[in-house]
Every structure is written in C-alpha cells, then in structure tokens.
C-alpha cells in the first residue's frame, strides 16, 4: 500500500470523538448533504499513528453550517470553549480553511458515515496543507507542531515524503509562490525554507527548484504574457524578504 493511502481508523481516541460528532450531526441535521472534510493533524492520527495527538481536530463544513455545528460541539462536550482548560475540541471551519495541492480533492479518501459524506486527505496533502499556515508574529519559524508532523510521518513511513515527492506536491501549489501585495514572499515559501534543512539537510533553492519550473510550464503552454507568469517572474527577486 502506498505510504499516503492508508484508510482512516475510527476506533482511535480522536476517531471516536469525531465519530460521536458525526452521529450527532446526522440526528440533529438529517438534511445536511455537504461533505465534511477532516484535515490537519487528525489526518495523521486517523490514517497513520493513533499516538499522534493534537489539542483539536479540524473539520471543514459548509459556511451555513458553521454556527449550528459549533453549537452542537458545545452541547456534546467537544466545543472550543474547553480549549483554555486543555480539553480536546473540534474546530469547525469554513471551506477556505483547508488549502493544499491542486490535486488533493481527487485523491482523498471518501466514505459515508451515519449518512454523511466524509472526506479525509491523503497524508501528503494534509502535510502540504500545514505549509499554508499563516505565521504568528511571535513565532520566528515554521510552527513547531507542523514540523513535528513532518518528522513523525517520515519516521513511520521510511522517509516519506522524499525530497522528490514533496517537490512534486508543492509544485501543485503555484499561487502559493506569488508575491504578496507588499512585495514580501509568502508564509508558504518561508515555511518551506525552514522545513527543507531539517528534513533533507540542505537548503531549498526556491528559484531553481520551484519558480523556474513553474514558469517553464507556463512557457510551454504559451502563457508568457499572463498574470501568473509575470507574478512568478517578480517572485524570482522579491522586493523584500
């Protein structure tokens, strides 16, 4: 079996809590038809390592379901109000909360539980999703828990993602390499530049390994006058780091 395709185990500690919420949703909102996406560290817990725990589990739902689902988590004792006390909680998020590769949707695990459509990204897409995290002002570097996730997955999978695999996946995030309006590089890029020496013991050459290959793809398609191509050209020499 491919390292990233193991099915989720709902009998894990976090799996049982998510499943309890899903059962409650099916009973309280029987007409809910949109897909619920489980992402973040819960993906690693469910699909690889039941001992890999986090303070919460991220669930992406439709926008109109956010408030009623948040209220439901509070009712069943899995709400965010318990965060300050160190209790595990379910973080109900909007559709925009999870970003990963452009291919994640097509290769995710899908199933029906309690009559609900559930989707869980592959491990590789869950990891790339962590790289999209915005940096907190007080943290100078990649989020420690995100680095821990990469290290743990590599420990348990015999070295995956390899450098080649991760390069292939981050090239599926072309817009993450565009400059911000201020001219600064994105947090996605900064996170990767911090991650690369830890995983692969050498720096990531962003220009040669990422931006130029993306430009070449657009050149092959004849899009050298497009906005994406010009954004990538500017990203070769950002106005400020």
Coordinates of C-alpha atoms in Angstrom, one line a residue, residues 23-103:
X23 CA -23.6 10.7 14.7
X24 CA -25.0 13.8 16.4
X25 CA -25.0 15.8 13.2
X26 CA -26.9 13.0 11.4
X27 CA -29.5 13.0 14.2
X28 CA -29.8 16.8 14.6
X29 CA -29.4 17.8 10.9
X30 CA -30.7 14.9 8.8
X31 CA -30.9 17.0 5.7
X32 CA -27.3 18.1 5.7
X33 CA -25.9 17.0 2.3
X34 CA -22.5 18.7 2.0
X35 CA -19.2 16.9 2.5
X36 CA -17.4 17.2 5.8
X37 CA -13.6 17.3 5.4
X38 CA -11.4 16.1 8.3
X39 CA -7.9 17.7 7.9
X40 CA -4.8 18.8 9.8
X41 CA -3.1 16.6 12.4
X42 CA -6.2 14.5 12.8
X43 CA -5.4 13.1 9.4
X44 CA -2.1 11.7 10.7
X45 CA -3.8 10.3 13.8
X46 CA -6.6 8.6 11.8
X47 CA -4.5 7.3 8.9
X48 CA -1.1 6.6 10.3
X49 CA -0.4 7.0 14.0
X50 CA -3.1 6.8 16.7
X51 CA -0.5 8.0 19.2
X52 CA 0.0 11.3 17.3
X53 CA -2.3 13.6 19.2
X54 CA -3.3 17.2 18.9
X55 CA -5.4 19.6 21.0
X56 CA -8.1 19.6 18.4
X57 CA -9.4 18.1 15.2
X58 CA -10.2 20.3 12.2
X59 CA -13.5 19.8 10.4
X60 CA -14.3 21.8 7.2
X61 CA -18.0 22.2 6.7
X62 CA -20.3 24.4 4.5
X63 CA -20.5 28.1 5.5
X64 CA -24.1 28.0 6.6
X65 CA -23.4 25.0 8.9
X66 CA -20.6 26.6 10.9
X67 CA -22.6 28.2 13.7
X68 CA -25.1 25.4 14.2
X69 CA -22.3 22.8 14.2
X70 CA -20.2 24.9 16.6
X71 CA -23.2 25.0 18.9
X72 CA -23.6 21.2 18.6
X73 CA -19.9 20.6 19.6
X74 CA -20.6 22.6 22.8
X75 CA -23.6 20.5 23.6
X76 CA -21.8 17.2 23.3
X77 CA -18.7 18.4 25.2
X78 CA -16.4 18.8 22.3
X79 CA -16.6 22.6 21.8
X80 CA -13.9 25.2 21.6
X81 CA -14.9 26.7 24.9
X82 CA -12.8 23.8 26.5
X83 CA -9.6 25.0 24.8
X84 CA -8.5 27.1 27.7
X85 CA -8.8 24.2 30.1
X86 CA -6.8 21.9 27.9
X87 CA -9.7 19.8 26.8
X88 CA -9.8 18.3 23.3
X89 CA -12.2 20.1 21.0
X90 CA -13.4 20.0 17.4
X91 CA -12.6 23.1 15.4
X92 CA -15.4 23.7 12.9
X93 CA -14.0 25.7 10.0
X94 CA -15.2 27.3 6.7
X95 CA -14.4 25.9 3.3
X96 CA -11.5 28.3 2.9
X97 CA -9.7 26.9 6.0
X98 CA -8.1 24.0 4.2
X99 CA -5.7 24.7 1.4
X100 CA -3.4 22.1 -0.1
X101 CA -2.2 20.9 -3.5
X102 CA -4.5 21.4 -6.5
X103 CA -4.9 17.6 -6.6

